[in-house]
Amino acid sequence: MKEIVLAKYGEIILKGGNRPKFEKLLIDNIKNALKNVAKCRVTLTQATIYIDDFDDDKIDLIVDRLSKIFGIVSITRAAVCEKDMNSIKATAKEYLNEDLSAPATFKVEARRSDKTFPLNSVQLSIELGGYLDDCFENIKCDVHEPDITIMAEIREAGAYVYNNEKKIKGQGGMPIGSGSKAMLLLSGGIDSPVAGHMIAKRGVAIEAVNFFSFPYTSDRAKEKVIELARIISQYTSKIRLYIVPFTEIQLEIRDKCPEEHMTLIMRRFMMRISEKIARKAGAKALVTGESVGQVASQTLSALDVTNAVTDMPILQPLIGMDKIEVIRRAEEIGTYETSILPYEDCCTVFTPRHPTINPRRSTIERTESVLDIEALESSALEGIEVIDIYPEC
């Protein structure tokens, strides 16, 4: 029996005159995500995207990839049949056999966009529902609160039957590319990958920058960040990762600045360097994983001092979330297990014992004035390693 995959979108419907532009972008993203998964056809009709013409053994891979594409709210597998009542009945009986064999209540809903079909939607629902009720002795019709809703769709291209309760939840949001581009400051921790995912869900294309302090941080720590970027790329299609050498800067700060100011000065360097990379890459904002009060460098005073060094908008989607909420999101998107691997990043290696909690801009500016900021930044920028990361097929 031939199956098809139906994908529904949500928020795009509200876009008025711009809706066709967003629909095209979503279709392009789907085709791009599936091109290395399966040869297939992708079409759009009446707010539903149809994926068909693929080998039967590819359907699970297709569904999995679709479930990670921003803009899609649900994915359903359906059986394809001819547009005649006998074929619809036979297909429904075979395709839904497992679902309808156990005791349950059910109803049939029909949608008929092909008006040449002899039965209207109500007539089709009644006839198919009566037939299934006769075929399966354990089910009972309930049109108000059924356990199972069977869908029958009559489209121009054919007829489709499926169990609506088996639809898979999609990512929602807006298609990647509809919201310009941003630069994610990606560490090896739990927070920043979640922040990147949340901003990408709004249609923002993501590139990422990571600060690496060899030999104080190991190659395993670097591989950990690359793996986090790869996981995020499952949702964004591709991520360009910039690995910035940060050891020289951290050693200069350690040697010339008070220990309690080290974290803030390091973060100010990160923001300045990230802004330079972002502007060259055409990004319009920076994305960070701060949550107010989570650590000493995330008090409002500390965030003010850190963010003061850049004119670029700074997006902080986790700012009001607690750690449990962030961990739950990390588990949902698949980054948590990688994030907790015990390989330290550059921030944790040089953490002061007693960091300042309520810093003043003027104090930190005076402290870092002993450093040759421009020369240190230029040296770091010259040593950048660029890695293009794609999702695994």
Short mmCIF file of C-alpha atoms in Angstrom, two decimals:
data_model
loop_
_atom_site.label_atom_id
_atom_site.label_comp_id
_atom_site.label_asym_id
_atom_site.label_seq_id
_atom_site.Cartn_x
_atom_site.Cartn_y
_atom_site.Cartn_z
CA MET A 1 0.00 0.00 0.00
CA LYS A 2 1.38 3.37 -1.01
CA GLU A 3 1.84 5.99 1.67
CA ILE A 4 2.17 9.76 1.52
CA VAL A 5 3.33 12.28 4.15
CA LEU A 6 1.17 15.31 4.90
CA ALA A 7 2.73 18.33 6.61
CA LYS A 8 0.69 21.21 8.00
CA TYR A 9 1.94 24.70 8.75
CA GLY A 10 0.45 27.16 11.24
CA GLU A 11 1.68 30.70 11.77
CA ILE A 12 2.31 31.28 8.06
CA ILE A 13 -1.46 31.30 7.52
CA LEU A 14 -1.62 34.64 9.38
CA LYS A 15 0.85 36.42 7.09
CA GLY A 16 -1.72 37.93 4.71
CA GLY A 17 -0.30 39.19 1.43
CA ASN A 18 3.18 37.91 2.35
CA ARG A 19 1.93 34.35 2.83
CA PRO A 20 3.08 33.07 -0.61
CA LYS A 21 6.62 34.25 0.12
CA PHE A 22 6.73 32.34 3.42
CA GLU A 23 5.12 29.27 1.82
CA LYS A 24 7.78 29.20 -0.89
CA LEU A 25 10.53 29.57 1.69
CA LEU A 26 9.12 26.65 3.71
CA ILE A 27 8.84 24.46 0.60
CA ASP A 28 12.44 25.29 -0.33
CA ASN A 29 13.58 24.42 3.20
CA ILE A 30 11.76 21.08 3.04
CA LYS A 31 13.29 20.21 -0.32
CA ASN A 32 16.73 21.17 0.95
CA ALA A 33 16.31 19.09 4.13
CA LEU A 34 15.16 16.02 2.18
CA LYS A 35 17.54 16.16 -0.78
CA ASN A 36 20.08 13.84 0.86
CA VAL A 37 17.41 11.70 2.54
CA ALA A 38 15.12 10.59 -0.26
CA LYS A 39 14.16 11.39 -3.80
CA CYS A 40 10.60 12.66 -3.52
CA ARG A 41 8.05 15.21 -4.72
CA VAL A 42 6.96 18.15 -2.56
CA THR A 43 3.77 20.04 -3.41
CA LEU A 44 1.52 22.54 -1.63
CA THR A 45 -2.28 22.58 -1.77
CA GLN A 46 -4.66 24.41 0.57
CA ALA A 47 -2.25 24.92 3.49
CA THR A 48 -1.11 21.28 3.33
CA ILE A 49 2.27 20.13 2.02
CA TYR A 50 2.28 16.74 0.30
CA ILE A 51 5.45 14.65 0.17
CA ASP A 52 5.17 11.62 -2.11
CA ASP A 53 6.90 9.66 -4.87
CA PHE A 54 9.52 8.20 -2.51
CA ASP A 55 10.73 4.67 -1.80
CA ASP A 56 8.67 2.99 0.93
CA ASP A 57 11.69 2.37 3.16
CA LYS A 58 12.43 6.11 3.34
CA ILE A 59 9.23 7.23 5.04
CA ASP A 60 10.55 7.09 8.62
CA LEU A 61 13.58 9.19 7.66
CA ILE A 62 11.35 11.69 5.88
CA VAL A 63 9.03 12.04 8.87
CA ASP A 64 11.96 12.47 11.24
CA ARG A 65 13.54 15.18 9.11
CA LEU A 66 10.21 17.01 8.69
CA SER A 67 9.71 16.99 12.47
CA LYS A 68 12.78 19.23 12.79
CA ILE A 69 11.85 21.85 10.19
CA PHE A 70 10.69 25.19 11.58
CA GLY A 71 7.33 26.28 10.21
CA ILE A 72 5.71 22.83 10.26
CA VAL A 73 3.21 22.21 13.09
CA SER A 74 2.26 18.58 12.38
CA ILE A 75 3.21 15.61 10.19
CA THR A 76 0.95 12.70 9.29
CA ARG A 77 1.42 9.47 7.36
CA ALA A 78 -1.53 8.63 5.11
CA ALA A 79 -2.55 5.88 2.69
CA VAL A 80 -3.15 6.81 -0.95
CA CYS A 81 -6.03 5.35 -2.95
CA GLU A 82 -8.21 5.91 -5.99
CA LYS A 83 -11.03 8.43 -5.84
CA ASP A 84 -13.88 5.96 -5.70
CA MET A 85 -15.82 4.76 -2.69
CA ASN A 86 -14.89 1.10 -2.97
CA SER A 87 -11.19 1.92 -3.07
CA ILE A 88 -11.49 4.31 -0.12
CA LYS A 89 -13.31 1.70 1.96
CA ALA A 90 -10.87 -1.09 1.14
CA THR A 91 -7.85 1.13 1.81
CA ALA A 92 -9.26 2.39 5.12
CA LYS A 93 -10.02 -1.16 6.28
CA GLU A 94 -6.50 -2.40 5.50
CA TYR A 95 -4.54 0.69 6.56
CA LEU A 96 -6.41 1.24 9.83
CA ASN A 97 -6.78 -2.40 10.80
CA GLU A 98 -4.39 -2.23 13.76
CA ASP A 99 -5.86 1.06 15.03
CA LEU A 100 -9.47 -0.14 14.91
CA SER A 101 -9.05 -3.68 16.16
CA ALA A 102 -8.86 -2.69 19.84
CA PRO A 103 -11.92 -1.36 21.71
CA ALA A 104 -12.31 2.36 21.02
CA THR A 105 -14.74 5.05 19.98
CA PHE A 106 -14.26 6.71 16.61
CA LYS A 107 -15.62 9.09 14.04
CA VAL A 108 -14.85 9.88 10.41
CA GLU A 109 -14.20 13.38 9.11
CA ALA A 110 -14.00 14.05 5.38
CA ARG A 111 -12.66 16.92 3.31
CA ARG A 112 -13.56 17.17 -0.34
CA SER A 113 -11.72 19.76 -2.38
CA ASP A 114 -12.41 17.88 -5.62
CA LYS A 115 -16.06 18.74 -6.20
CA THR A 116 -16.38 16.16 -8.98
CA PHE A 117 -16.43 13.43 -6.36
CA PRO A 118 -20.07 12.21 -6.20
CA LEU A 119 -20.44 12.37 -2.39
CA ASN A 120 -20.10 15.54 -0.34
CA SER A 121 -18.06 15.60 2.86
CA VAL A 122 -20.95 14.68 5.16
CA GLN A 123 -22.12 11.82 2.93
CA LEU A 124 -18.58 10.47 2.65
CA SER A 125 -18.13 10.58 6.44
CA ILE A 126 -21.40 8.73 7.03
CA GLU A 127 -20.77 6.03 4.45
CA LEU A 128 -17.15 5.35 5.42
CA GLY A 129 -18.00 5.46 9.12
CA GLY A 130 -20.82 2.98 8.70
CA TYR A 131 -18.60 0.64 6.69
CA LEU A 132 -15.81 0.68 9.31
CA ASP A 133 -18.34 0.18 12.10
CA ASP A 134 -19.52 -2.99 10.34
CA CYS A 135 -15.97 -4.22 9.73
CA PHE A 136 -14.60 -3.83 13.26
CA GLU A 137 -16.66 -5.24 16.10
CA ASN A 138 -14.72 -3.54 18.93
CA ILE A 139 -15.29 0.05 17.85
CA LYS A 140 -18.24 2.34 18.46
CA CYS A 141 -19.11 5.61 16.74
CA ASP A 142 -18.90 8.79 18.86
CA VAL A 143 -18.99 12.05 16.90
CA HIS A 144 -18.48 14.25 19.98
CA GLU A 145 -15.47 12.88 21.92
CA PRO A 146 -14.00 9.98 19.95
CA ASP A 147 -10.79 8.17 20.86
CA ILE A 148 -9.86 8.04 17.17
CA THR A 149 -10.65 10.45 14.35
CA ILE A 150 -10.31 8.91 10.91
CA MET A 151 -9.65 11.42 8.15
CA ALA A 152 -10.60 10.95 4.50
CA GLU A 153 -9.44 13.63 2.07
CA ILE A 154 -10.50 13.91 -1.58
CA ARG A 155 -8.01 16.07 -3.46
CA GLU A 156 -7.35 16.71 -7.12
CA ALA A 157 -4.41 14.32 -7.10
CA GLY A 158 -6.10 11.47 -5.26
CA ALA A 159 -7.75 10.27 -2.05
CA TYR A 160 -6.01 9.90 1.31
CA VAL A 161 -6.98 8.08 4.50
CA TYR A 162 -5.27 8.36 7.88
CA ASN A 163 -5.65 8.23 11.66
CA ASN A 164 -5.55 11.82 12.85
CA GLU A 165 -4.48 10.74 16.35
CA LYS A 166 -1.14 9.53 14.95
CA LYS A 167 -0.02 12.92 13.70
CA ILE A 168 3.40 13.97 14.92
CA LYS A 169 3.98 17.38 16.45
CA GLY A 170 6.26 19.64 14.43
CA GLN A 171 8.56 22.44 15.57
CA GLY A 172 6.15 25.25 14.69
CA GLY A 173 7.52 28.76 14.36
CA MET A 174 8.63 30.33 11.10
CA PRO A 175 10.77 28.90 8.28
CA ILE A 176 14.51 29.49 8.50
CA GLY A 177 15.53 32.48 6.40
CA SER A 178 12.40 34.53 7.05
CA GLY A 179 14.04 36.40 9.93
CA SER A 180 17.50 37.34 8.62
CA LYS A 181 20.65 35.98 10.33
CA ALA A 182 22.15 36.08 13.84
CA MET A 183 25.43 35.00 15.43
CA LEU A 184 25.15 32.56 18.35
CA LEU A 185 27.83 32.58 21.04
CA LEU A 186 28.02 28.80 21.42
CA SER A 187 29.74 27.31 24.46
CA GLY A 188 29.84 23.68 25.49
CA GLY A 189 27.16 24.22 28.13
CA ILE A 190 23.43 23.59 28.33
CA ASP A 191 22.13 27.11 27.75
CA SER A 192 23.53 28.46 24.49
CA PRO A 193 22.37 25.59 22.22
CA VAL A 194 18.82 26.06 23.56
CA ALA A 195 19.05 29.81 22.94
CA GLY A 196 20.13 29.15 19.36
CA HIS A 197 17.24 26.76 18.78
CA MET A 198 14.71 29.23 20.19
CA ILE A 199 15.89 32.09 17.98
CA ALA A 200 16.06 29.83 14.91
CA LYS A 201 12.42 28.90 15.58
CA ARG A 202 11.54 32.50 14.74
CA GLY A 203 12.96 32.01 11.25
CA VAL A 204 16.43 33.39 12.00
CA ALA A 205 19.35 31.69 10.26
CA ILE A 206 22.11 30.88 12.75
CA GLU A 207 25.88 30.96 12.55
CA ALA A 208 27.94 30.30 15.68
CA VAL A 209 31.16 31.42 17.33
CA ASN A 210 33.06 29.47 19.98
CA PHE A 211 36.07 30.59 22.02
CA PHE A 212 38.70 27.88 22.43
CA SER A 213 41.65 28.00 24.86
CA PHE A 214 44.16 25.35 23.88
CA PRO A 215 45.86 23.71 25.79
CA TYR A 216 43.67 24.63 28.76
CA THR A 217 40.66 23.23 26.93
CA SER A 218 41.12 19.93 25.11
CA ASP A 219 40.32 18.79 21.60
CA ARG A 220 37.47 16.82 23.17
CA ALA A 221 35.95 20.09 24.34
CA LYS A 222 36.21 21.39 20.79
CA GLU A 223 34.61 18.24 19.39
CA LYS A 224 31.83 18.64 21.93
CA VAL A 225 31.00 22.10 20.58
CA ILE A 226 31.13 20.82 17.00
CA GLU A 227 28.69 18.06 17.95
CA LEU A 228 26.34 20.60 19.57
CA ALA A 229 26.45 22.64 16.36
CA ARG A 230 25.70 19.49 14.36
CA ILE A 231 22.64 18.77 16.51
CA ILE A 232 21.37 22.32 16.04
CA SER A 233 22.00 22.01 12.29
CA GLN A 234 19.30 19.31 12.18
CA TYR A 235 16.87 22.18 12.70
CA THR A 236 18.65 24.87 10.69
CA SER A 237 20.04 22.81 7.75
CA LYS A 238 23.57 24.19 8.10
CA ILE A 239 25.71 26.06 10.63
CA ARG A 240 28.96 27.85 9.98
CA LEU A 241 31.04 27.61 13.15
CA TYR A 242 33.86 30.05 13.90
CA ILE A 243 36.44 28.70 16.39
CA VAL A 244 38.28 31.65 17.94
CA PRO A 245 41.66 31.11 19.70
CA PHE A 246 41.24 32.72 23.10
CA THR A 247 44.21 31.58 25.17
CA GLU A 248 46.37 34.69 24.66
CA ILE A 249 43.53 36.99 25.71
CA GLN A 250 42.75 34.98 28.83
CA LEU A 251 46.38 34.81 29.91
CA GLU A 252 46.76 38.59 29.46
CA ILE A 253 43.64 39.18 31.56
CA ARG A 254 44.85 36.76 34.23
CA ASP A 255 48.26 38.41 34.44
CA LYS A 256 47.20 42.08 34.34
CA CYS A 257 43.68 42.37 35.77
CA PRO A 258 42.15 41.72 39.21
CA GLU A 259 40.91 38.16 39.51
CA GLU A 260 37.36 39.19 40.45
CA HIS A 261 37.02 41.05 37.13
CA MET A 262 38.33 38.27 34.89
CA THR A 263 35.00 36.80 33.79
CA LEU A 264 33.47 40.15 32.87
CA ILE A 265 36.50 41.29 30.90
CA MET A 266 36.65 37.94 29.06
CA ARG A 267 32.97 38.25 28.18
CA ARG A 268 33.47 41.81 26.92
CA PHE A 269 36.20 40.50 24.60
CA MET A 270 33.86 37.77 23.42
CA MET A 271 31.12 40.25 22.62
CA ARG A 272 33.44 42.59 20.69
CA ILE A 273 35.02 39.77 18.70
CA SER A 274 31.64 38.15 18.01
CA GLU A 275 30.26 41.45 16.74
CA LYS A 276 33.13 41.79 14.29
CA ILE A 277 32.58 38.24 13.00
CA ALA A 278 28.83 38.80 12.84
CA ARG A 279 29.05 42.01 10.82
CA LYS A 280 31.42 40.40 8.34
CA ALA A 281 29.02 37.44 8.01
CA GLY A 282 26.00 39.68 7.45
CA ALA A 283 24.36 38.83 10.78
CA LYS A 284 22.05 41.41 12.34
CA ALA A 285 22.24 40.37 16.02
CA LEU A 286 24.13 38.35 18.60
CA VAL A 287 22.45 35.49 20.50
CA THR A 288 23.54 34.48 24.01
CA GLY A 289 22.23 32.05 26.62
CA GLU A 290 22.07 34.26 29.71
CA SER A 291 19.38 33.86 32.36
CA VAL A 292 19.07 36.62 34.96
CA GLY A 293 20.84 35.72 38.20
CA GLN A 294 21.90 32.22 37.16
CA VAL A 295 25.59 32.98 37.77
CA ALA A 296 27.58 36.00 38.95
CA SER A 297 28.15 37.29 35.40
CA GLN A 298 24.39 37.30 34.75
CA THR A 299 23.22 39.87 37.28
CA LEU A 300 21.63 42.91 35.65
CA SER A 301 24.70 45.01 36.51
CA ALA A 302 27.03 42.40 34.98
CA LEU A 303 24.91 42.07 31.85
CA ASP A 304 24.95 45.86 31.46
CA VAL A 305 28.74 45.90 31.66
CA THR A 306 29.12 42.99 29.23
CA ASN A 307 26.64 44.23 26.65
CA ALA A 308 27.92 47.80 26.68
CA VAL A 309 30.81 47.00 24.32
CA THR A 310 28.62 46.30 21.27
CA ASP A 311 26.12 48.34 19.29
CA MET A 312 24.59 45.19 17.79
CA PRO A 313 21.26 43.93 19.16
CA ILE A 314 21.73 41.10 21.67
CA LEU A 315 19.01 38.46 21.73
CA GLN A 316 18.70 36.56 25.03
CA PRO A 317 15.74 34.17 24.73
CA LEU A 318 16.46 32.39 28.05
CA ILE A 319 16.62 35.58 30.10
CA GLY A 320 13.55 34.79 32.23
CA MET A 321 13.83 30.99 32.32
CA ASP A 322 15.09 28.90 35.21
CA LYS A 323 17.58 26.06 34.82
CA ILE A 324 14.96 23.31 34.98
CA GLU A 325 13.07 24.87 32.06
CA VAL A 326 16.27 25.17 30.04
CA ILE A 327 17.26 21.56 30.77
CA ARG A 328 13.82 20.36 29.67
CA ARG A 329 14.20 22.23 26.38
CA ALA A 330 17.72 20.85 25.91
CA GLU A 331 16.38 17.33 26.36
CA GLU A 332 13.60 17.97 23.85
CA ILE A 333 15.95 19.21 21.12
CA GLY A 334 18.59 16.56 21.79
CA THR A 335 21.51 18.68 23.05
CA TYR A 336 21.41 17.88 26.77
CA GLU A 337 23.41 14.64 26.80
CA THR A 338 26.19 16.26 24.78
CA SER A 339 26.17 19.46 26.85
CA ILE A 340 26.80 17.59 30.12
CA LEU A 341 29.85 15.73 28.83
CA PRO A 342 32.70 16.60 31.26
CA TYR A 343 34.89 18.64 28.91
CA GLU A 344 35.43 22.18 30.20
CA ASP A 345 35.13 25.27 28.02
CA CYS A 346 37.27 28.38 28.19
CA CYS A 347 34.99 30.17 30.68
CA THR A 348 35.04 27.42 33.30
CA VAL A 349 38.82 26.97 33.14
CA PHE A 350 39.54 30.58 34.10
CA THR A 351 36.67 31.13 36.56
CA PRO A 352 37.64 33.41 39.49
CA ARG A 353 36.99 32.21 43.04
CA HIS A 354 35.06 35.33 44.01
CA PRO A 355 33.74 37.14 40.91
CA THR A 356 32.31 40.60 41.25
CA ILE A 357 28.49 40.59 41.30
CA ASN A 358 27.52 44.26 40.96
CA PRO A 359 30.19 45.82 38.75
CA ARG A 360 30.28 49.38 37.44
CA ARG A 361 31.06 50.10 33.81
CA SER A 362 33.66 52.71 34.75
CA THR A 363 35.49 50.29 37.04
CA ILE A 364 35.70 47.51 34.46
CA GLU A 365 36.70 49.94 31.70
CA ARG A 366 39.51 51.25 33.89
CA THR A 367 40.61 47.71 34.74
CA GLU A 368 40.79 46.56 31.12
CA SER A 369 42.53 49.74 29.96
CA VAL A 370 45.88 48.14 30.82
CA LEU A 371 45.32 45.66 27.97
CA ASP A 372 46.08 46.26 24.30
CA ILE A 373 42.50 45.40 23.35
CA GLU A 374 42.82 46.10 19.63
CA ALA A 375 45.99 44.01 19.22
CA LEU A 376 44.57 41.08 21.21
CA GLU A 377 41.35 41.09 19.21
CA SER A 378 43.21 41.31 15.88
CA SER A 379 45.40 38.35 16.82
CA ALA A 380 42.34 36.27 17.76
CA LEU A 381 40.52 37.17 14.55
CA GLU A 382 43.52 36.20 12.44
CA GLY A 383 43.58 32.72 14.00
CA ILE A 384 39.92 31.81 13.45
CA GLU A 385 39.10 28.32 12.19
CA VAL A 386 35.89 28.12 10.11
CA ILE A 387 33.94 24.85 9.97
CA ASP A 388 30.77 24.30 7.94
CA ILE A 389 28.55 21.79 9.72
CA TYR A 390 25.64 19.91 8.16
CA PRO A 391 23.08 17.54 9.67
CA GLU A 392 23.77 13.83 9.35
CA CYS A 393 21.61 12.05 6.78
#
